Coordinates of C-alpha atoms and ligand atoms in Angstrom, one line a residue:
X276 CA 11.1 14.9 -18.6
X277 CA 10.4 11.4 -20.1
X278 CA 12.7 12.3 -22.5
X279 CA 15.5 12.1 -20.3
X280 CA 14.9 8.5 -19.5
X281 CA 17.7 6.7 -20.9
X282 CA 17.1 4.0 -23.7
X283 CA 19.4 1.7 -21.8
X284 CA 17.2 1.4 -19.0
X285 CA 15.2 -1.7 -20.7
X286 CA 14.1 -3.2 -17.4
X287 CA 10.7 -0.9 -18.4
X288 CA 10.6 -2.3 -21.3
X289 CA 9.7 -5.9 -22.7
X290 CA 13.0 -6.9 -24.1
X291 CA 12.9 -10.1 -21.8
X292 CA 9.7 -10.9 -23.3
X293 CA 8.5 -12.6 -26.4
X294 CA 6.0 -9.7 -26.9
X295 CA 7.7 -6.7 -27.5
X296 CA 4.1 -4.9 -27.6
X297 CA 3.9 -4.4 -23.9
X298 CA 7.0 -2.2 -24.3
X299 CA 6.8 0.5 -21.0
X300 CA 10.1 1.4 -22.3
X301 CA 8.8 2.5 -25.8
X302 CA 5.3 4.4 -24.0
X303 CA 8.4 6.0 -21.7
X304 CA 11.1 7.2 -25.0
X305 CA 8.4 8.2 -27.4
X306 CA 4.6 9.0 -25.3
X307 CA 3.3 6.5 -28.3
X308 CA 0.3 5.3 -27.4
X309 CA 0.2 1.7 -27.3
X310 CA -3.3 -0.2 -28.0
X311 CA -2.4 -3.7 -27.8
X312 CA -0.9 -4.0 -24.2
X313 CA -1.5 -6.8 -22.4
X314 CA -2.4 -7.1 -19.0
X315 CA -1.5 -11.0 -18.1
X316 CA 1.3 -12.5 -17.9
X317 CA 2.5 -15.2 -16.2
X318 CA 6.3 -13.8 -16.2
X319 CA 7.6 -15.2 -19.3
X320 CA 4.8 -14.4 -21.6
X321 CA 1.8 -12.0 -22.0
X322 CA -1.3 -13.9 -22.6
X323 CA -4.0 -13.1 -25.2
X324 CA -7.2 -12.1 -23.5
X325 CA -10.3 -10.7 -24.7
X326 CA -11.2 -9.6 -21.9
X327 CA -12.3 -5.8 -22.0
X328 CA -10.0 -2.9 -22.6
X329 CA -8.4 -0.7 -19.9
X330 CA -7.5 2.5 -20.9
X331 CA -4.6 4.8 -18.6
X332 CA -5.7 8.6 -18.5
X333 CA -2.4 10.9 -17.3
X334 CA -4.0 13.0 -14.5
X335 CA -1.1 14.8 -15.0
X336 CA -2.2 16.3 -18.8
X337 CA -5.4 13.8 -19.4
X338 CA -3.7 12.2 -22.0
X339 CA -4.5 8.5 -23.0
X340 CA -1.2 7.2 -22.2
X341 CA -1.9 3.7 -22.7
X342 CA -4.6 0.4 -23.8
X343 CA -4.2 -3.0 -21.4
X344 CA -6.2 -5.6 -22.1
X345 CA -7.8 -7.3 -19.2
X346 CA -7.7 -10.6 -18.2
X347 CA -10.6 -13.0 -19.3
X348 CA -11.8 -16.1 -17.6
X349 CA -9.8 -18.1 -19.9
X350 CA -6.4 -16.0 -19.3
X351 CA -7.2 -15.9 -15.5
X352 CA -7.6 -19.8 -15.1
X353 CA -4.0 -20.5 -17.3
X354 CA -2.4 -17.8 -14.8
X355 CA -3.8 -19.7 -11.5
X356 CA -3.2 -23.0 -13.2
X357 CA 0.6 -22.0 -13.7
X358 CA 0.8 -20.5 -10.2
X359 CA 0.1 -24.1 -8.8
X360 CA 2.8 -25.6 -10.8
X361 CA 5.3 -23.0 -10.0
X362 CA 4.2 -23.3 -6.3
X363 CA 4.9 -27.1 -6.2
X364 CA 8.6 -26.0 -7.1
X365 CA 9.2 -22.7 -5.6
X366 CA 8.5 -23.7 -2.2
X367 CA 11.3 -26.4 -2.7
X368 CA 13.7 -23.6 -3.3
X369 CA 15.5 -22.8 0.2
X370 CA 14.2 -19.7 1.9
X371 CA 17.9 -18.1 1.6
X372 CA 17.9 -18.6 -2.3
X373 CA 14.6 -17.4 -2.5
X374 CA 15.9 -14.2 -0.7
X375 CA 19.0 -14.1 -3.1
X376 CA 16.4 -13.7 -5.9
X377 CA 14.4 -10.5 -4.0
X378 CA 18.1 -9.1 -3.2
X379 CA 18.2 -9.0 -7.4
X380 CA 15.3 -7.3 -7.4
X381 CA 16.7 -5.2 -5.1
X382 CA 18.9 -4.4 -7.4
X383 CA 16.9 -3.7 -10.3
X384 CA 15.1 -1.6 -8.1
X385 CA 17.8 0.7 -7.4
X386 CA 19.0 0.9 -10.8
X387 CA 15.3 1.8 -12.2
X388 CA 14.6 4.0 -9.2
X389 CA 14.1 7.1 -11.6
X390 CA 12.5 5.6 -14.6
X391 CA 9.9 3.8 -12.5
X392 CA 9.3 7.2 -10.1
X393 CA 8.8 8.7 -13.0
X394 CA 6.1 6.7 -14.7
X395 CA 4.5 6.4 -11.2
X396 CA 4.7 10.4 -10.7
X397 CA 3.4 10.5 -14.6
X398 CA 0.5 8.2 -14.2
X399 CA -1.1 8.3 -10.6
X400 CA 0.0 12.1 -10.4
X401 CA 2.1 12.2 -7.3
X402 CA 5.1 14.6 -6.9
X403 CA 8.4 13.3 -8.6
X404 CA 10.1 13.1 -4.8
X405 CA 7.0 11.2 -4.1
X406 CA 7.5 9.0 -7.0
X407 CA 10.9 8.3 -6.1
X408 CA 10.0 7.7 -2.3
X409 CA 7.5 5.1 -3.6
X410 CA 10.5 2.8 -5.1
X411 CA 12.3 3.6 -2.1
X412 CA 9.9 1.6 -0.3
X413 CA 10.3 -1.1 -2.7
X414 CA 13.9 -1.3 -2.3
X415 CA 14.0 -1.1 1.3
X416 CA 11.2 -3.7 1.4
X417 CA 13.4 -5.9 -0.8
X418 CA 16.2 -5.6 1.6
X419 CA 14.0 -6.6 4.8
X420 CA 12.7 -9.8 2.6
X421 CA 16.8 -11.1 1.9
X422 CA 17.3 -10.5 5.9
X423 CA 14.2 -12.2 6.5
X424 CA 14.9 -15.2 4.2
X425 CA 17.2 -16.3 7.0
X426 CA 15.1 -15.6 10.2
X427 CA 11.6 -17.4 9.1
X428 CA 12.1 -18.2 13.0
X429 CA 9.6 -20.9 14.7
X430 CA 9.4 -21.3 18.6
X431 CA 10.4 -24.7 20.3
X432 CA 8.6 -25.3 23.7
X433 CA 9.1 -28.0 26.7
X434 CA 6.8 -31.6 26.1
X435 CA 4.9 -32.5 29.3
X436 CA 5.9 -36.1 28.1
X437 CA 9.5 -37.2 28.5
X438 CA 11.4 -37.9 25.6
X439 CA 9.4 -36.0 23.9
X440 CA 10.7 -32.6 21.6
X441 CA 7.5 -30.2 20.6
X442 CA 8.8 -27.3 17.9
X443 CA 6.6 -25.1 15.8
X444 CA 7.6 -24.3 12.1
X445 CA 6.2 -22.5 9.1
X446 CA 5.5 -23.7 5.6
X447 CA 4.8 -21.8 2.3
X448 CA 1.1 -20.8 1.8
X449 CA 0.5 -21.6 -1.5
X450 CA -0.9 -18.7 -4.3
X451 CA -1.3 -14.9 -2.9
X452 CA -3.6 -12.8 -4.5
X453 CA -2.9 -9.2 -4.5
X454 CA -5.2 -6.3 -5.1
X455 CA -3.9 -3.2 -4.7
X456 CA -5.1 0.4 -5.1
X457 CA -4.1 3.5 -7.4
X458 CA -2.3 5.6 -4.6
X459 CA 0.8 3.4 -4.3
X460 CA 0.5 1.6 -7.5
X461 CA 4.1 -0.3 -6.6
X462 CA 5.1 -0.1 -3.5
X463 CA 2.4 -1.9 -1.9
X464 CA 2.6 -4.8 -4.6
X465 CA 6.2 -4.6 -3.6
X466 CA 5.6 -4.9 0.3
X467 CA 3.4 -8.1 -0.5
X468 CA 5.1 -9.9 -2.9
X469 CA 8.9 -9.4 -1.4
X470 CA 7.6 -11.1 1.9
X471 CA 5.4 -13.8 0.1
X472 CA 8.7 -14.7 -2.4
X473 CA 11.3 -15.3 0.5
X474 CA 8.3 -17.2 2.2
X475 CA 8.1 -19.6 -0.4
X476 CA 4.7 -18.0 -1.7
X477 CA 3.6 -17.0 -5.7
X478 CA 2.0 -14.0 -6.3
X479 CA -0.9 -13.7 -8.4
X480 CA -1.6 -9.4 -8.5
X481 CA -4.1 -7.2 -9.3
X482 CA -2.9 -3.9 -9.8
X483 CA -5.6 -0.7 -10.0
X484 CA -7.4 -0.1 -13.5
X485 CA -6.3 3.2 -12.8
X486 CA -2.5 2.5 -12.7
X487 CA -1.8 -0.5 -15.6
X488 CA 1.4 0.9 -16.6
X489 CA 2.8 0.9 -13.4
X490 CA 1.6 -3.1 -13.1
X491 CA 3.1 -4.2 -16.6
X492 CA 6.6 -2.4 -15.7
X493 CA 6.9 -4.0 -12.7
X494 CA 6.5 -6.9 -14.0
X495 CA 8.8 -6.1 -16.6
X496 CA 11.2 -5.2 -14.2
X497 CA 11.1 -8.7 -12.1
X498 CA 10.9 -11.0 -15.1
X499 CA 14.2 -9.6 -16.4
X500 CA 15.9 -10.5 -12.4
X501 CA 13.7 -14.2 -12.7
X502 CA 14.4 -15.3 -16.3
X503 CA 18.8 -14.8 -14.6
X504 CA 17.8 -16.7 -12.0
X505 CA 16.3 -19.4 -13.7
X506 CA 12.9 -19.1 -11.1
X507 CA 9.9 -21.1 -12.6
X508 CA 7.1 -19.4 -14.7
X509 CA 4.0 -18.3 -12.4
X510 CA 6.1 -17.6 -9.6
X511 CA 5.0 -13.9 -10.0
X512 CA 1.9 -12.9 -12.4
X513 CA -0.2 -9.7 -13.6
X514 CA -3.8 -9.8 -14.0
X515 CA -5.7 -6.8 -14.6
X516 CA -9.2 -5.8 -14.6
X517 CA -11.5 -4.6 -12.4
X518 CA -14.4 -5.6 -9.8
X519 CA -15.4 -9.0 -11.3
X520 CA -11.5 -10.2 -11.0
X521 CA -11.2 -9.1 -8.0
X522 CA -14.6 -11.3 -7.5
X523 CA -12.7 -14.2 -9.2
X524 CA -9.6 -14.0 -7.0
X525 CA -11.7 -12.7 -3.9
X526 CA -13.9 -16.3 -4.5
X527 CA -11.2 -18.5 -5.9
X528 CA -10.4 -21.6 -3.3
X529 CA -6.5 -21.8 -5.1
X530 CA -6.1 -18.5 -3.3
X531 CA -5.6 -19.5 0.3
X532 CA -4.6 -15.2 1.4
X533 CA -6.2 -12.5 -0.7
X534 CA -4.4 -9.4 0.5
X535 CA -6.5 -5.8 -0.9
X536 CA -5.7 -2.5 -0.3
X537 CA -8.6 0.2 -1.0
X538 CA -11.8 1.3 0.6
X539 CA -13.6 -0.1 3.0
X540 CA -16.2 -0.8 1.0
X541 CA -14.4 -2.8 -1.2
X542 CA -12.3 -4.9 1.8
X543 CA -15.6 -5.7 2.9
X544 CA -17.0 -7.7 0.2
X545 CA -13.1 -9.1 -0.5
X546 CA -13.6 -10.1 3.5
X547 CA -17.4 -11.5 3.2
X548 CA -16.4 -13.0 0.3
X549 CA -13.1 -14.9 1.1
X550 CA -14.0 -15.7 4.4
X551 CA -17.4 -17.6 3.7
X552 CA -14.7 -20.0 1.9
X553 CA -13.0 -19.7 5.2
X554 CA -9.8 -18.2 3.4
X555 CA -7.3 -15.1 5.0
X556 CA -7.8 -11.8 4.0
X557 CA -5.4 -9.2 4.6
X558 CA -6.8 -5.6 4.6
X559 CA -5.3 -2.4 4.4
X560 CA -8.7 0.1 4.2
X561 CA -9.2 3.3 4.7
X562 CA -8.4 5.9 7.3
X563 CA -9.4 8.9 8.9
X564 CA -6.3 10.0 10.6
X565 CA -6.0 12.7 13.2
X566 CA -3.0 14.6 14.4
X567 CA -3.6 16.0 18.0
X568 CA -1.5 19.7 18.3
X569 CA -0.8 19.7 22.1
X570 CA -0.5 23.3 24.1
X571 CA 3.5 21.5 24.7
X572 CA 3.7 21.3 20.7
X573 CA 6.9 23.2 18.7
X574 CA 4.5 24.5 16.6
X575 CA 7.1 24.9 13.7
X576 CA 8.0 21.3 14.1
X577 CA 4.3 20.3 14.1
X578 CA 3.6 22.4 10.9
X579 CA 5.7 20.6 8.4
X580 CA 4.1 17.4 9.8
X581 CA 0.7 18.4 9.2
X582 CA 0.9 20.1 5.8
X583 CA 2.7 17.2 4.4
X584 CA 0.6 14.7 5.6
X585 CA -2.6 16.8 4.6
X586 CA -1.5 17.5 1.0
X587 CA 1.1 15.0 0.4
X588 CA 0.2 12.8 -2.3
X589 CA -2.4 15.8 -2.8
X590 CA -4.2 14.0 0.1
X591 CA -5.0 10.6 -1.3
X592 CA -2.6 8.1 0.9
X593 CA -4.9 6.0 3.3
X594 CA -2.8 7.6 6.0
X595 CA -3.7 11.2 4.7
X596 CA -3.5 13.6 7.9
X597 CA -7.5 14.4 7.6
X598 CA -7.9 16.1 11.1
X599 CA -6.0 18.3 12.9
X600 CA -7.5 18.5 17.0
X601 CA -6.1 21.8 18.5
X602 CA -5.3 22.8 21.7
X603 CA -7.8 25.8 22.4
X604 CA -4.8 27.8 23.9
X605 CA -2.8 27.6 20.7
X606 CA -5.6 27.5 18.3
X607 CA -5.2 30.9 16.6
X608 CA -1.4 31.1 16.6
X609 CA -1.5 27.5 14.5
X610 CA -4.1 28.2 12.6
X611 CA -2.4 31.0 11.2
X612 CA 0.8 29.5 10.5
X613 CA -1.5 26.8 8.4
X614 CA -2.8 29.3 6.4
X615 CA 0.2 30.8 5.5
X616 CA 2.0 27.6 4.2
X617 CA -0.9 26.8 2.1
X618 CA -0.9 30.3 0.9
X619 CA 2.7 29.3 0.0
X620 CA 1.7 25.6 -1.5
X621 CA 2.5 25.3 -5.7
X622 CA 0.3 23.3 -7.2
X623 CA 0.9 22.1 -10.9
X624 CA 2.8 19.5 -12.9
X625 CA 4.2 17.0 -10.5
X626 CA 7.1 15.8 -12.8
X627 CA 8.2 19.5 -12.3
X628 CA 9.9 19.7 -8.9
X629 CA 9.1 23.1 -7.8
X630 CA 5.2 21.6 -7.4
X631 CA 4.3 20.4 -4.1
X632 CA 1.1 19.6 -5.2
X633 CA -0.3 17.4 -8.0
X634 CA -3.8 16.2 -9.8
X635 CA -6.3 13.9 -7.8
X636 CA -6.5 10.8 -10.3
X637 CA -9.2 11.4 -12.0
X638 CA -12.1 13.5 -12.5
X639 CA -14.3 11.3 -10.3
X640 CA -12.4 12.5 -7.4
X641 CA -12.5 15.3 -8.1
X642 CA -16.0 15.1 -8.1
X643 CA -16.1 13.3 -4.4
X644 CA -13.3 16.4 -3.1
X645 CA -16.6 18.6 -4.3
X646 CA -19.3 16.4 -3.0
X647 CA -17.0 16.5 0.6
X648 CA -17.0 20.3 0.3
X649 CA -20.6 20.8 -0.4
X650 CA -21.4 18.6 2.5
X651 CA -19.0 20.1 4.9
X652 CA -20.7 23.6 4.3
X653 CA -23.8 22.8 4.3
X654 CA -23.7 21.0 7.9
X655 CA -21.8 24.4 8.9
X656 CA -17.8 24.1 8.4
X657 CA -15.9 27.6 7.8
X658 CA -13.2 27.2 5.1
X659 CA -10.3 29.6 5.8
X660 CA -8.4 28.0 3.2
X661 CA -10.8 28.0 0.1
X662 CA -11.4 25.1 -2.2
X663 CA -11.6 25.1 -5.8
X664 CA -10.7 23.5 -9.2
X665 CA -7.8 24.7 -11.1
X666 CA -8.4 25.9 -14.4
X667 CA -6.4 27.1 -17.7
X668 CA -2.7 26.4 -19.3
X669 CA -1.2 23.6 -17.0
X670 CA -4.7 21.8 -15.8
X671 CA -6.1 21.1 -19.1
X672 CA -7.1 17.4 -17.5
X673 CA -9.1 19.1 -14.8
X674 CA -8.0 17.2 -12.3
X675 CA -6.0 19.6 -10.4
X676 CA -7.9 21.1 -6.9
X677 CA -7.0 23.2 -4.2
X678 CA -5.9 22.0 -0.9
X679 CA -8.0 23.2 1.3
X680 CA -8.7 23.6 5.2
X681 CA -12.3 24.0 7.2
X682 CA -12.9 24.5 10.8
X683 CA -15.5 22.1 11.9
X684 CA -17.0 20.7 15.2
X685 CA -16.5 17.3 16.3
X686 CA -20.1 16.0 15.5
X687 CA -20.1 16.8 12.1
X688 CA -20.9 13.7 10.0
X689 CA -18.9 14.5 6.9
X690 CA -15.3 14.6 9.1
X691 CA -16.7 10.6 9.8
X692 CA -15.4 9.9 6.2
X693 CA -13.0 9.7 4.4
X694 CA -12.4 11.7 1.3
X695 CA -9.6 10.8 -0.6
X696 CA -8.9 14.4 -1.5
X697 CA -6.4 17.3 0.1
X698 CA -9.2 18.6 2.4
X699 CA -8.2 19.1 6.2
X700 CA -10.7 19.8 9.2
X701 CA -9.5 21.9 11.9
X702 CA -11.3 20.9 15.8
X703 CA -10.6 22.6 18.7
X704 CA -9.8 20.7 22.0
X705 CA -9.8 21.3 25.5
X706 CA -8.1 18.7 27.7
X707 CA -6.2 15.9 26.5
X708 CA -9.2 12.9 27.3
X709 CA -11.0 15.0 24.6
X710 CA -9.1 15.0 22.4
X711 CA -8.4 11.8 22.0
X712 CA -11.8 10.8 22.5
X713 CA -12.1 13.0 19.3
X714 CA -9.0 11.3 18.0
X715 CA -10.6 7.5 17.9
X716 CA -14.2 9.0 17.6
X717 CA -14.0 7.8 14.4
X718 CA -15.4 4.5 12.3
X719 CA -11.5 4.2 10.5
X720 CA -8.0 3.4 12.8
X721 CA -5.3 3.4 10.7
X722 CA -3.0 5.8 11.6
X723 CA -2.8 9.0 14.4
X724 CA -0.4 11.3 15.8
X725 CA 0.6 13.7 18.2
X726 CA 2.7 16.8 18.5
X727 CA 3.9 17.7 22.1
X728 CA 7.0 17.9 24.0
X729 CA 5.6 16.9 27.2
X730 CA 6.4 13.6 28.0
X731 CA 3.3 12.8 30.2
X732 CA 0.8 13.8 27.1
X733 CA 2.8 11.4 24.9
X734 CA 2.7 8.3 27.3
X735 CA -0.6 8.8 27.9
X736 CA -1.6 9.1 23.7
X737 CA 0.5 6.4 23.5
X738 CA -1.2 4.1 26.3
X739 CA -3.9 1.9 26.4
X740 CA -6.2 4.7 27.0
X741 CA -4.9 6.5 24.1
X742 CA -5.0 6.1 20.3
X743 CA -7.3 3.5 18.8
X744 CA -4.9 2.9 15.8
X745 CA -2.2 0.8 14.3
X746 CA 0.0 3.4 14.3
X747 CA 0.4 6.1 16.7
X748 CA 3.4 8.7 16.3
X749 CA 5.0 11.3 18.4
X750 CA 5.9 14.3 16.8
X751 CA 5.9 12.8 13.3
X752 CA 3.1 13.5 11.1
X753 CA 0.2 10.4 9.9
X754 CA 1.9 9.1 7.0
X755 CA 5.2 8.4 5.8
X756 CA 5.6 5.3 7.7
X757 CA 8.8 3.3 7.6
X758 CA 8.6 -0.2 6.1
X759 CA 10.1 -2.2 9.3
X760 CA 7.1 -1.9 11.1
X761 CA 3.9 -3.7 10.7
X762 CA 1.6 -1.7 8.8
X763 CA -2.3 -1.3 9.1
X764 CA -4.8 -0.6 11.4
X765 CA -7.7 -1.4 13.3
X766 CA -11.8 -0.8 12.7
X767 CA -12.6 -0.2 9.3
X768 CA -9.3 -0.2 8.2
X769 CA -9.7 -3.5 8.3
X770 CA -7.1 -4.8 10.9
X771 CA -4.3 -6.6 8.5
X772 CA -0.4 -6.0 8.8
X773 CA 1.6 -5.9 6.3
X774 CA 5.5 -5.0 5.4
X775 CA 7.7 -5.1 8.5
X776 CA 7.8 -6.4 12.1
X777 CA 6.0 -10.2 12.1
X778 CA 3.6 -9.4 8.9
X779 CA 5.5 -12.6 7.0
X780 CA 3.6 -15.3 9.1
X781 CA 0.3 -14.2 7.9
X782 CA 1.8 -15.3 4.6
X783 CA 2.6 -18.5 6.1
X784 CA 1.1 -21.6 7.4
X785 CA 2.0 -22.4 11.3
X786 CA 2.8 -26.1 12.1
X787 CA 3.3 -27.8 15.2
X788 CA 5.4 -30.9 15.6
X789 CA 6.2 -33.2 18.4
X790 CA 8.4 -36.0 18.0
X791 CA 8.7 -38.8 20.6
X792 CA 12.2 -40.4 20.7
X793 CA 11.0 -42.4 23.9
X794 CA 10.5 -46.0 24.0
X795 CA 7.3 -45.6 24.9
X796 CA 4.0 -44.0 23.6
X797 CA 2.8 -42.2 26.7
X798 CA -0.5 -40.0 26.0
X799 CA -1.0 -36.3 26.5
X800 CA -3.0 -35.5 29.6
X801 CA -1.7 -38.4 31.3
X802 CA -4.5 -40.8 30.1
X803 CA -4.4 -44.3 30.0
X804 CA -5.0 -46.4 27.0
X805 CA -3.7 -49.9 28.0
X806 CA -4.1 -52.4 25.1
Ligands
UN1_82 C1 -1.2 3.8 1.5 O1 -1.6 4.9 1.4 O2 -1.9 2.8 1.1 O3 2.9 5.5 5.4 C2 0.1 3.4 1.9 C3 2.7 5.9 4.3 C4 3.3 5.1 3.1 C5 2.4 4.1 2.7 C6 1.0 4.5 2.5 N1 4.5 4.5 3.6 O4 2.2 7.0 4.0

């Protein structure tokens, strides 16, 4: 299938780049195994590092698919230093000509839709419609940034003074530092940097060490659209490495918003550490999300919704559908109709579209979907769907695993956690206050559902007294969420918003102005100050 990819479509490759060794479009044609990619650039040149070697693993047949170079001190001080400069100009640029610029991108976007699915399907593991739905979210995202170029709205509100006009407007931040994790290793850059560019932001990112290639032909792909459009060097730049660069951005005072996506263990040293230089941190952490399957549900409905959101992805989005809370009256009937569909699930090569089901990313995972297992049995869960590891022609990278489904009781500890993995807990529920006691019982809040057809149950999920979460569906499974609302969620997940709805101001700065056009200086509060 990477054959296929057409040799025109260069935006993978480096051709807008002095070094043609960071070619994605050559790893694409050929599989060659590149050892000299590097992993900074600034967007019109890769830098020289010596910073330590990254290799990219396929999860989809274990091959090494790829060598990036990480960024050093040195590398990562010339990238910041460049994303001042480019700041200094780039915010000078008009919002709407910013926006012209991410409506290229757009573009590009569209036209590398499969290329780019591809190598995302081929190097995190996700299924090819997956793939493909991941640079849908960048292109949709691009076209919410071009509208939003024109609508970077302030309010204006009545002076208590006379002659007196009070407005509020908002200004560019400065540099945004992105870390983002393996599971969407684009769309979630993309969600971050369209908003930040039409802002008037630069974007220093940090893509996964598990994803590189992904990192350098996006970067590819936006360097073509900037070089066109004449947009200053730094505007947009890679860095990649692991812990101790997201240390250096996480610490670095140039970096007035860090936004990370990835566990909650992670966001909470990103959050310790950029807040004790009193920066903003956006976080996007994990989740532990729960569909509740009313007694009013269509069951058939409800089905698709919960064994996508369970195995999409093969279970590794942050808003994975980990939980499914049963009505005790309909308990049996859906448990059933789970089984069978996950009796029906393929599993195999994700660039082959009759697979629902790909690899985890890597055997570590694989290990923690085994540790979850062992735990969940041992503190008493019944698997009616078993687990295991596939083995033989097709999984030689041994990362493929069974989806899998355990009944548990509410006060097990291991359905507390989150495993990033295609395992789903089944709880039984009796009245609707249980359930979604059940529902936010839970240290995560990210996203959360609910399948019924009675209108009272949903208003009531949906209320105050409801769901703990950011998001909260009705009849719609966990994940798949659309990219004109404001995404994230609350608790451990860390409480950041990013993509649609408001999420641009946290990328700006608010400032309010009053003018007086009076003749005199009177003083707020009506104090005097005679001189
Ligand atoms: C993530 O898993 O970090 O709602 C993001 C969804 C996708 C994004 C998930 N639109 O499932």
């Amino acid at each position: 299938m990477i054959k296929e990819i057409n040799p025109g479509d260069t935006a993978l490759s480096a051709n807008a780049y002095k070094d043609n060794s960071t070619s994605t479009y050559n790893f694409l044609k050929s599989l060659e195994i590149r050892e000299n990619n590097s992993g900074v650039s600034t967007g019109l040149q890769w830098l020289k590092s010596k910073g330590e070697t990254i290799a990219s693993h396929s999860p989809v047949d274990g091959k090494l698919i790829a060598v990036v170079t990480s960024a050093d001190r040195e590398s990562y001080t010339t990238v910041i230093n460049k994303a001042g400069e480019a700041f200094k100009l780039w915010k000078m640029w008009p919002s709407p000509k910013r926006g012209e610029v991410v409506r290229q991108v757009g573009d590009a976007l569209r036209r590398y839709k499969q290329p780019l699915g591809k190598l995302v399907s081929y190097e995190m593991g996700k299924s090819l419609q997956e793939g493909y739905g991941e640079v849908q979210e960048m292109i949709d995202i691009c076209d919410f940034a071009v509208g939003l170029s024109r609508q970077l709205h302030g309010f204006t509100m009545h002076s208590e003074r006379p002659g007196h006009r009070m407005y509020e407007q908002w200004h560019p931040l400065g540099i945004v530092g992105i870390i983002t994790a393996f599971n969407f290793p684009v769309a979630v850059w993309s969600w971050n940097t369209m908003l930040a560019l039409v802002c008037g932001d630069v974007c220093v990112w940090k893509p996964s060490e598990k994803t590189p290639l992904c990192g350098i032909a996006c970067q590819n792909i936006i360097a073509e659209v900037f070089q066109k459009n004449n947009v200053p060097e730094g505007v947009c730049s890679l860095v990649q490495g692991g812990r101790e660069l997201g240390e250096w951005m996480a610490n670095d005072t140039n970096i007035p918003l860090v936004s990370a996506t990835g566990s909650t263990k992670m966001g909470k040293s990103v959050a310790a550490a950029v807040g004790a230089r009193l920066g903003r941190s956006l976080l996007e952490l994990g989740g532990n999300n729960a569909i509740i399957i009313s007694k009013d549900a269509d069951l058939d409905m409800s089905l698709i919704g919960c064994v996508f959101g369970a195995v999409g992805t093969a279970g590794q989005r942050c808003t994975s559908t980990r939980r499914l809370i049963i009505h005790e009256s309909i308990y049996d009937i859906f448990k059933d109709k789970l089984v069978k569909a996950y009796h029906q699930l393929r599993i195999g090569d994700p660039l082959d579209e009759n697979n629902h089901v790909g690899p985890l990313i890597d055997k570590e995972a694989v290990s923690m979907y085994l540790a979850a297992i062992e735990r969940c049995k041992k503190e008493g869960g019944n698997f009616i769907v078993e687990p295991g590891v596939l083995k033989g022609k097709g999984f030689e990278s041994g990362c493929y695993v069974r989806p899998c489904i355990a009944e548990v009781t509410k006060d097990m500890d291991i359905v507390q956690h989150e495993t990033f993995a295609p395992v789903l807990y089944l709880i039984k529920y009796h009245d609707l206050e249980e359930a979604i006691a059940i529902q936010n019982g839970v240290p995560q809040g990210l996203s959360s559902a609910m399948m019924t057809l009675n209108l009272r149950e949903a208003e009531q999920f949906l209320s105050s007294a409801g769901s703990d979460c950011g998001i909260a569906n009705v009849n719609i499974g966990t994940s798949g969420a659309e990219i004109g609302g404001a995404f994230g969620g609350e608790k451990e997940t860390g409480g950041g918003r990013e993509s649609g709805s408001d999420a641009w101001r946290t990328y700006m700065r608010r400032q309010t102005n009053t003018i007086n056009y009076s003749t005199n200086l009177p003083l707020a509060q009506g104090i005097k100050f005679d001189l």
